[in-house]
PDB file of C-alpha atoms in Angstrom:
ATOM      1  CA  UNK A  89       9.129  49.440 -70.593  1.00  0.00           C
ATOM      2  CA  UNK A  90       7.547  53.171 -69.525  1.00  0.00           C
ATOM      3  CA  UNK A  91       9.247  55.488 -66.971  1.00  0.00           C
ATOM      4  CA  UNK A  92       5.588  55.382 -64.845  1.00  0.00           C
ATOM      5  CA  UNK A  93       6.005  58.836 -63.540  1.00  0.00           C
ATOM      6  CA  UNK A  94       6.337  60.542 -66.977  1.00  0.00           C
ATOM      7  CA  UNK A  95       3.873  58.386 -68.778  1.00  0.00           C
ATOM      8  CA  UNK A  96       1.279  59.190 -66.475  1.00  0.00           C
ATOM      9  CA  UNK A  97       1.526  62.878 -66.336  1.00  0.00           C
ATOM     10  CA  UNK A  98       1.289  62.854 -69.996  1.00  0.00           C
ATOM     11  CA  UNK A  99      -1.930  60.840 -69.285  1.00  0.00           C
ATOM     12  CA  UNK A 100      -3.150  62.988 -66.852  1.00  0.00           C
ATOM     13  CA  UNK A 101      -2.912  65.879 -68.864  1.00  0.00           C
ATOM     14  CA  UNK A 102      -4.657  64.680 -71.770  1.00  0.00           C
ATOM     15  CA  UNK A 103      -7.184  63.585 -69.881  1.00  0.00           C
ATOM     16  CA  UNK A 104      -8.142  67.082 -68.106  1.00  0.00           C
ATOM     17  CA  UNK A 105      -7.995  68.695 -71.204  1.00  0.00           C
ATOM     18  CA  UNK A 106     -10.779  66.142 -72.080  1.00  0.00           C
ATOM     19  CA  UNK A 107     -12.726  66.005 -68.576  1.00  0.00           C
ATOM     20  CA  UNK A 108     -11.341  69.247 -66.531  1.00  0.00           C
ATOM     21  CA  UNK A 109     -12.734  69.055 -63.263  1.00  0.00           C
ATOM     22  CA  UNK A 110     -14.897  65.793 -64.173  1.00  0.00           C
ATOM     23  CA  UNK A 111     -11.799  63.739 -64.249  1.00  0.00           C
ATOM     24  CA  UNK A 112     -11.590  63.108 -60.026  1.00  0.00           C
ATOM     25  CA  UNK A 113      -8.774  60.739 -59.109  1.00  0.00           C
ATOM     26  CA  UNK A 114      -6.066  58.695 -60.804  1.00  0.00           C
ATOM     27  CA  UNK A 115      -3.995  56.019 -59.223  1.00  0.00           C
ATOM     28  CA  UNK A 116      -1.630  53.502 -60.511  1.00  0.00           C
ATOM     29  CA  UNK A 117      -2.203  50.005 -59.515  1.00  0.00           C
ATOM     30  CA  UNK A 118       0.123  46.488 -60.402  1.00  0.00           C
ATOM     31  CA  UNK A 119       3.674  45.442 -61.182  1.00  0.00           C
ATOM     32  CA  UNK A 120       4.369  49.391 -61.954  1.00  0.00           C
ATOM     33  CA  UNK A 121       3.126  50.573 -58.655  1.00  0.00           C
ATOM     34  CA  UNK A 122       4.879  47.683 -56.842  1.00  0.00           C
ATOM     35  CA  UNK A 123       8.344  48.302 -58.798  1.00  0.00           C
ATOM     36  CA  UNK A 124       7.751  44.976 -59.693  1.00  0.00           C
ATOM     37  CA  UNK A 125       7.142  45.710 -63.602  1.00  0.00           C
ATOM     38  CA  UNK A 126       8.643  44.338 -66.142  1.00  0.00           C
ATOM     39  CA  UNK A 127       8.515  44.501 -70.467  1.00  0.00           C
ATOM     40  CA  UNK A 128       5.457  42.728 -70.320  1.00  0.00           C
ATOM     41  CA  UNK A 129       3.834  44.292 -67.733  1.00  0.00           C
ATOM     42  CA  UNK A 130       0.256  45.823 -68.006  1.00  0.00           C
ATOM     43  CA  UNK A 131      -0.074  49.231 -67.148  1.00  0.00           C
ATOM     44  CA  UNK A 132      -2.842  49.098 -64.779  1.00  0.00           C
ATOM     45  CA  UNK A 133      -4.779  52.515 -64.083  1.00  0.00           C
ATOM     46  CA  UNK A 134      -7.496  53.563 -62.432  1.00  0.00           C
ATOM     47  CA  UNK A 135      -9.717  56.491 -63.218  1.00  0.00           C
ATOM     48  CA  UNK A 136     -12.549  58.247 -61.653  1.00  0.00           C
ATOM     49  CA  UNK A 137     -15.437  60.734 -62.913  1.00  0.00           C
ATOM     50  CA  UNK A 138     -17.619  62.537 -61.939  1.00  0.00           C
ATOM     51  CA  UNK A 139     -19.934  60.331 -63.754  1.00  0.00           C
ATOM     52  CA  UNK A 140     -19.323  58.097 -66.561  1.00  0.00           C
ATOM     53  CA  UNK A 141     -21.182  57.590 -70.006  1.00  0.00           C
ATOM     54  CA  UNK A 142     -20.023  55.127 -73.323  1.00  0.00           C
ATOM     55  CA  UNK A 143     -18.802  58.874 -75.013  1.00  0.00           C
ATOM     56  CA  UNK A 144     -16.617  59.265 -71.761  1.00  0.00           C
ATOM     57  CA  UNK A 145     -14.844  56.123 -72.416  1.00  0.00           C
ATOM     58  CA  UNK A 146     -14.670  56.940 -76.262  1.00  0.00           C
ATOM     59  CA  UNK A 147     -12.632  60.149 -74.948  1.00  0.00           C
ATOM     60  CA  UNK A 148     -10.927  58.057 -72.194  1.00  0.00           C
ATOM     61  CA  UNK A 149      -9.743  55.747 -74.913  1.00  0.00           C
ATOM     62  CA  UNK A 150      -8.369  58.271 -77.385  1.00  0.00           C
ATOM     63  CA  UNK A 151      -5.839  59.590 -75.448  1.00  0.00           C
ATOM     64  CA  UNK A 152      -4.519  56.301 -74.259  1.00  0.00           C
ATOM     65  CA  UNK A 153      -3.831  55.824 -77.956  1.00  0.00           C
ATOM     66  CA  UNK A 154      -2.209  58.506 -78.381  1.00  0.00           C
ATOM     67  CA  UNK A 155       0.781  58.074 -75.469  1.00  0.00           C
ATOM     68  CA  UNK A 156       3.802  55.685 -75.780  1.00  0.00           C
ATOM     69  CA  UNK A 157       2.666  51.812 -75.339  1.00  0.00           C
ATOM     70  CA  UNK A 158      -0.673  52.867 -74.314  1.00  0.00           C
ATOM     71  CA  UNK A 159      -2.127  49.875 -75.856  1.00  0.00           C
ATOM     72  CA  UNK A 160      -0.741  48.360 -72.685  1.00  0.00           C
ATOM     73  CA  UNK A 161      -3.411  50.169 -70.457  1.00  0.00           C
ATOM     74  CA  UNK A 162      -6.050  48.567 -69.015  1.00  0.00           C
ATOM     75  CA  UNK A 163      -7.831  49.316 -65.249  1.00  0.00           C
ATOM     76  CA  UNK A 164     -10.266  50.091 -63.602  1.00  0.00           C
ATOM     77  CA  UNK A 165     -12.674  53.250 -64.247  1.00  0.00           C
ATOM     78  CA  UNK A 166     -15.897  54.146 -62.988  1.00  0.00           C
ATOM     79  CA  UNK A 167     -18.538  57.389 -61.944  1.00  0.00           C
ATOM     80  CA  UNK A 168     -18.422  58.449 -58.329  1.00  0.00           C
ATOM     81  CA  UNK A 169     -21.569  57.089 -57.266  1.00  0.00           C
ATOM     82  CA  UNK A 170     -20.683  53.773 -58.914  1.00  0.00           C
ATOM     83  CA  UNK A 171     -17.960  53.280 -56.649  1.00  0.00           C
ATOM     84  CA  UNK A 172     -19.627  54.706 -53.648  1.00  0.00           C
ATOM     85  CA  UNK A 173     -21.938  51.197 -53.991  1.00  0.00           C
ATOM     86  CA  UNK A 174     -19.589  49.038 -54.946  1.00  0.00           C
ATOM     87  CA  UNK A 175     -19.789  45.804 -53.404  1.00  0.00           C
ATOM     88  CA  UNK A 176     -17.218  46.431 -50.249  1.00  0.00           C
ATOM     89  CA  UNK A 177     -15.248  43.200 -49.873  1.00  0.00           C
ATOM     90  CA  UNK A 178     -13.815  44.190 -52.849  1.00  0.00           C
ATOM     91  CA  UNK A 179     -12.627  47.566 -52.336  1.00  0.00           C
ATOM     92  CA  UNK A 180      -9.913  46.917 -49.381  1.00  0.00           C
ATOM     93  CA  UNK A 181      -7.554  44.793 -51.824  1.00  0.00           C
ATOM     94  CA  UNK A 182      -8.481  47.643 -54.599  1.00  0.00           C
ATOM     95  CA  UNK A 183      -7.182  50.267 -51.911  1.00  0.00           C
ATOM     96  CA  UNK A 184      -3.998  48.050 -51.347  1.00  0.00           C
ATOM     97  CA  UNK A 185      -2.964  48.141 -54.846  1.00  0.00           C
ATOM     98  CA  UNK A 186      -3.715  51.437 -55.338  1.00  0.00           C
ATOM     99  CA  UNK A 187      -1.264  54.568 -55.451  1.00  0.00           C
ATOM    100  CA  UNK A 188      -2.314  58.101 -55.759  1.00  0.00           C
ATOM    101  CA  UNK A 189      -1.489  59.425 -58.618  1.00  0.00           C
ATOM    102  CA  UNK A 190      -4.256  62.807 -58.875  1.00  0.00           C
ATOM    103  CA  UNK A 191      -6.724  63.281 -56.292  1.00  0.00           C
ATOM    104  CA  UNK A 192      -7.101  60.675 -53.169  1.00  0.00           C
ATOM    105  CA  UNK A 193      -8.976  57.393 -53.222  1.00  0.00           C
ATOM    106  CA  UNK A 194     -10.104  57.550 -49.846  1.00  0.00           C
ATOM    107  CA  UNK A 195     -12.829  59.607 -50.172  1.00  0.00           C
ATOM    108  CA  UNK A 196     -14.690  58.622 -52.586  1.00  0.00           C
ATOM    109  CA  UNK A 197     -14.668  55.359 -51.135  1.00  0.00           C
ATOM    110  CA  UNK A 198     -17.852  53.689 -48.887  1.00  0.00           C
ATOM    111  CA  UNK A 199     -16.154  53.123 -45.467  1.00  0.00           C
ATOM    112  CA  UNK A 200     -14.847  49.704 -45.194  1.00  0.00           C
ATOM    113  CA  UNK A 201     -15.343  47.424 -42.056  1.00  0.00           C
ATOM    114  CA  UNK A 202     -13.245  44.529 -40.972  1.00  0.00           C
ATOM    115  CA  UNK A 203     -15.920  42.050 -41.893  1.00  0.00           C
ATOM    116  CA  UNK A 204     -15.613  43.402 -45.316  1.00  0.00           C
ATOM    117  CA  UNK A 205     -12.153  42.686 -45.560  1.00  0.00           C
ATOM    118  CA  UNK A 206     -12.414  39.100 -43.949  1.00  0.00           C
ATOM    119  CA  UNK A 207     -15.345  38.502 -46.960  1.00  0.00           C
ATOM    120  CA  UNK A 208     -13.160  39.608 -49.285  1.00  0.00           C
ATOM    121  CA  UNK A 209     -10.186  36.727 -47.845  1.00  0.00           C
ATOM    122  CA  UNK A 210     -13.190  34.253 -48.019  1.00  0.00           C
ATOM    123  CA  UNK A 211     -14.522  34.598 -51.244  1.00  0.00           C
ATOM    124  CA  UNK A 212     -11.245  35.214 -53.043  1.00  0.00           C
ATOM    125  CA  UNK A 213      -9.914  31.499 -51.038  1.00  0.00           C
ATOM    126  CA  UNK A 214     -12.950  30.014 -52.262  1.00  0.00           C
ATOM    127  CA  UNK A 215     -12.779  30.672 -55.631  1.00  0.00           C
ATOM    128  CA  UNK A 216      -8.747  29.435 -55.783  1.00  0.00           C
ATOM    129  CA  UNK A 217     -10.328  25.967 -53.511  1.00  0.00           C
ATOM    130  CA  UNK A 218     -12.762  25.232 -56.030  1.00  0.00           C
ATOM    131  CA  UNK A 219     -10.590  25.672 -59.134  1.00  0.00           C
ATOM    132  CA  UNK A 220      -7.771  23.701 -57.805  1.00  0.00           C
ATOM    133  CA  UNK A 221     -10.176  20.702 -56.477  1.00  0.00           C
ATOM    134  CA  UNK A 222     -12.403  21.004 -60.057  1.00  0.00           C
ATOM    135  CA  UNK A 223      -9.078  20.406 -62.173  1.00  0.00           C
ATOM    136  CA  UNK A 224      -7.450  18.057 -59.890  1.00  0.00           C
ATOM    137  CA  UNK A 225     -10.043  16.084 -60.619  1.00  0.00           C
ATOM    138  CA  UNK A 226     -10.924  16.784 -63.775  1.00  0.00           C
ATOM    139  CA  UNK A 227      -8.212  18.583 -65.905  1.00  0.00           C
ATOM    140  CA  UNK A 228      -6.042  16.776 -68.191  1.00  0.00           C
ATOM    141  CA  UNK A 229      -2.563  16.092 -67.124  1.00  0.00           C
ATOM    142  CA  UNK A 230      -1.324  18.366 -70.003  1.00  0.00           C
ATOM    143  CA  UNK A 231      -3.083  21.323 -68.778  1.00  0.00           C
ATOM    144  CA  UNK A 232      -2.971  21.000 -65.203  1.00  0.00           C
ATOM    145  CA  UNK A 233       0.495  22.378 -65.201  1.00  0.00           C
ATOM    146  CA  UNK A 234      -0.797  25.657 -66.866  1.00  0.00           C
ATOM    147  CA  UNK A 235      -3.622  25.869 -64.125  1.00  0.00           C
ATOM    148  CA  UNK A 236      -1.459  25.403 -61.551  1.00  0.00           C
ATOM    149  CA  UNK A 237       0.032  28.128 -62.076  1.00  0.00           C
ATOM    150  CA  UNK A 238      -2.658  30.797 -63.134  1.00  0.00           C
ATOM    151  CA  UNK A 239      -4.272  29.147 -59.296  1.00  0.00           C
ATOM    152  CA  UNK A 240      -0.466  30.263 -57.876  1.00  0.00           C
ATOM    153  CA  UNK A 241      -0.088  33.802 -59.773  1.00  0.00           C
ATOM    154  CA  UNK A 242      -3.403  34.549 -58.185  1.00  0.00           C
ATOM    155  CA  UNK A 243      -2.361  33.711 -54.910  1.00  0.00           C
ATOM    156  CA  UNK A 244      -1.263  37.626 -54.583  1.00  0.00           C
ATOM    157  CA  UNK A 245      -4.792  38.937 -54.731  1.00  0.00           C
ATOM    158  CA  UNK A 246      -5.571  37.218 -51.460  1.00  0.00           C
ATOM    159  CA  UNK A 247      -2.241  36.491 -49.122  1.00  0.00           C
ATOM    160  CA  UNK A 248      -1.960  40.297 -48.336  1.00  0.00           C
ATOM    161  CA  UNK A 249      -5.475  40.482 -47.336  1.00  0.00           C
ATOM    162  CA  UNK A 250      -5.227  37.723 -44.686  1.00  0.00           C
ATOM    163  CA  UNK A 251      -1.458  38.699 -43.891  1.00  0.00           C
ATOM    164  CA  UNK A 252      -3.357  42.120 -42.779  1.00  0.00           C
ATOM    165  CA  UNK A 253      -6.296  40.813 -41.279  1.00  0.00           C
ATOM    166  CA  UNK A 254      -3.586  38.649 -38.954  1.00  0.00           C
ATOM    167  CA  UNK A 255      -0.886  41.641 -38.113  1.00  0.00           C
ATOM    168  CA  UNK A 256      -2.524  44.984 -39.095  1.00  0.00           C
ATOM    169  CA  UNK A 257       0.376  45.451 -41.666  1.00  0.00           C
ATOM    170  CA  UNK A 258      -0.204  46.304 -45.251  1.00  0.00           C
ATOM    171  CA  UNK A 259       2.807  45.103 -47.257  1.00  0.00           C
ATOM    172  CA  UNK A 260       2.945  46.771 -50.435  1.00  0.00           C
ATOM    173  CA  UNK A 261       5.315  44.899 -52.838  1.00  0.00           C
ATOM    174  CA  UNK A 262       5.638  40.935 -53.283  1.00  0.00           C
ATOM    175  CA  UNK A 263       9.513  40.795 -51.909  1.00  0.00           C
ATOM    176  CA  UNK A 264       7.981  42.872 -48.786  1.00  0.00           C
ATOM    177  CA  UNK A 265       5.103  40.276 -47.929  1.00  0.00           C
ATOM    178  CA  UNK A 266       7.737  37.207 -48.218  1.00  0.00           C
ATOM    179  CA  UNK A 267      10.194  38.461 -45.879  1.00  0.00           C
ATOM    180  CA  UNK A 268       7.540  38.818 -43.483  1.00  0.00           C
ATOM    181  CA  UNK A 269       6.406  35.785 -44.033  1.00  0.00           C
ATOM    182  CA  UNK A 270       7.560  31.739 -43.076  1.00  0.00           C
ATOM    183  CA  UNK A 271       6.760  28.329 -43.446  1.00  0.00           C
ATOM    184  CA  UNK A 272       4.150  27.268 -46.020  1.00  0.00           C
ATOM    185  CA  UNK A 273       2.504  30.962 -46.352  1.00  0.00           C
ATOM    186  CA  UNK A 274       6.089  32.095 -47.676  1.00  0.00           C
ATOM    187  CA  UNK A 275       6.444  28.702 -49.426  1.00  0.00           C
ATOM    188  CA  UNK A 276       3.339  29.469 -51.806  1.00  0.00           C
ATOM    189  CA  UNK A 277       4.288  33.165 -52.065  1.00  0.00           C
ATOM    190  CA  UNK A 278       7.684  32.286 -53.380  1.00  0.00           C
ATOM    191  CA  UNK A 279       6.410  29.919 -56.246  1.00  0.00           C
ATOM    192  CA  UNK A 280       3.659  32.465 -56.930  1.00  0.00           C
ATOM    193  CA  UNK A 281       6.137  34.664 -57.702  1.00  0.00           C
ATOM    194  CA  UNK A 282       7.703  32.580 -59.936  1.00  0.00           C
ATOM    195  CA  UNK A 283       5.250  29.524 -60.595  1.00  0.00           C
ATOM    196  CA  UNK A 284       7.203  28.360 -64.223  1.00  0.00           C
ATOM    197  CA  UNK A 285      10.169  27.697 -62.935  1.00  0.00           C
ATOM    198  CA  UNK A 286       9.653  26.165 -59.097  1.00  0.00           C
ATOM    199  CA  UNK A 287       6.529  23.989 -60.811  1.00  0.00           C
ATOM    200  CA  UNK A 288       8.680  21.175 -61.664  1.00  0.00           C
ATOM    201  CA  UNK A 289       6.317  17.983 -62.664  1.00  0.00           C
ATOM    202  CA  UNK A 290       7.337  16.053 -60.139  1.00  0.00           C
ATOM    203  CA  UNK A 291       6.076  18.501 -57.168  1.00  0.00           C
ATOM    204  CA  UNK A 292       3.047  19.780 -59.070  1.00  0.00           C
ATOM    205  CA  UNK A 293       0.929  17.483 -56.548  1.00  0.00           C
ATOM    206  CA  UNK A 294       2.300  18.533 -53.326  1.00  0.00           C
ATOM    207  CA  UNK A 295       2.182  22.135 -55.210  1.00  0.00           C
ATOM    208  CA  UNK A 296      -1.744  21.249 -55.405  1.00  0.00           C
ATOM    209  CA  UNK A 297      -1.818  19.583 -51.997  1.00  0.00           C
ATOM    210  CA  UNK A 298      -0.092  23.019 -50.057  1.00  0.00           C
ATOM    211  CA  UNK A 299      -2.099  25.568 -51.627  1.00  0.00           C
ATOM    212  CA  UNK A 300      -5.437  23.786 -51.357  1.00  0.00           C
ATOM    213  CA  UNK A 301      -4.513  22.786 -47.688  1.00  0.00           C
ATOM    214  CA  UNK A 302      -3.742  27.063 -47.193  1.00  0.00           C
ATOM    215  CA  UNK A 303      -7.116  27.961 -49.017  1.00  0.00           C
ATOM    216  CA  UNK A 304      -8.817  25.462 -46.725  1.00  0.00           C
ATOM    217  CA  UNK A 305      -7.303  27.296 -43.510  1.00  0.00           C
ATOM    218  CA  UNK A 306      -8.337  30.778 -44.733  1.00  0.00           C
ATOM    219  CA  UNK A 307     -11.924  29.899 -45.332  1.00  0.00           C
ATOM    220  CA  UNK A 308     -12.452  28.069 -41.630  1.00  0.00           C
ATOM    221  CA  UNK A 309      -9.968  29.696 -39.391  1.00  0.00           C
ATOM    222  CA  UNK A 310     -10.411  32.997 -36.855  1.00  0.00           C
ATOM    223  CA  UNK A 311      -8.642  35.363 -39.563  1.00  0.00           C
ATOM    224  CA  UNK A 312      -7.772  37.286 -36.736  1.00  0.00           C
ATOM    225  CA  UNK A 313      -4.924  35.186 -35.862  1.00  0.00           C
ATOM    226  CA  UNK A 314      -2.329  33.810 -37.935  1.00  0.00           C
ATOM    227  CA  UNK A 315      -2.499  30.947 -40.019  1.00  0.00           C
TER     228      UNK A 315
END
């Protein structure tokens, strides 16, 4: 596993040697930002220019081959005015997850309104309702397990979204957004964190049953208030 901190001014520096001034921000996203990573984590990155073209990611990609584990790297990179018209629902969870590692985010980002943030919880709890009501109807009963739990490891994109959108409170770490949490919210959190072992066969229905029932909530309640 990488010391972050080193790896990633070793990264940086490569990468203005390559870019100079092109090269605008990078941030650290995932288990590594969270302190959360572990031997098999990704090393998630993201990476601005100036502008981007197929030879920039030819140069991108060269010097993440060259640094310890860098096949491990993956992320998210992109040209200014790409990101500037991005689609917006997606950019407050991309914020969330994102630490400043050269540059700031903020401003090359479109500004973000609440309703882009509430799309965001809306289409990310639609997508997790339809897979879990397509494969409990329709998956086998030897791979529902497995989707059960890619539906509960995803569960993390969208939980600190609406846990925001109710309190105003960005919680940056999975063991931060449990404690604040209770009932069936911290419930799903808890086996999200941890879906192989707390999915044992004979709860994986009311496992299906509590996270469809909390997608359900998210896409018709006022996600101003708690759910």
């Amino acid at each position: 596993m990488i010391d972050p901190d080193p790896w990633l001014a070793k990264a940086l520096a490569g990468w203005k040697a390559v870019f100079g001034d092109r090269l605008l921000y990078l941030g650290l996203q995932g288990g590594y930002r969270r302190g959360e990573a572990t031997e098999a984590s990704d090393i998630d990155l993201v990476a601005i220019r100036d502008s981007l073209a197929i030879e920039d990611l030819d140069a991108y990609r060269s010097v993440v081959h060259s640094l310890p584990e860098g096949e491990k790297a993956c992320g998210f990179i992109s040209g200014r005015e790409e990101l500037l018209h991005w689609p917006r629902h997606e950019l407050f969870p991309f914020r969330m997850d994102t630490r400043d590692c050269h540059g700031r985010l903020d401003p090359l980002l479109p500004p973000i309104e609440r309703r882009d943030i509430e799309e965001h919880a809306r289409i990310a709890a639609s997508a997790l309702y339809h897979l879990l009501t397509h494969n409990y109807l329709y998956a086998s009963d030897v791979d529902k397990p497995g989707i059960l739990a890619t539906a509960y490891k995803s569960v993390f994109f969208v939980m600190p979204v609406v846990h925001y959108l109710s309190t105003g409170t960005d919680m940056p770490s999975k063991r931060e957004l449990l404690a604040a949490l209770d009932g069936n919210e911290k419930a799903i959190l808890a086996i999200s964190m941890d879906p192989g072992n707390r999915l044992a066969p004979d709860s994986q229905k009311q496992a299906f049953t509590m996270l469809h029932d909390w997608c359900g909530q998210v896409l018709t309640s006022d996600l101003g208030a708690a759910l």
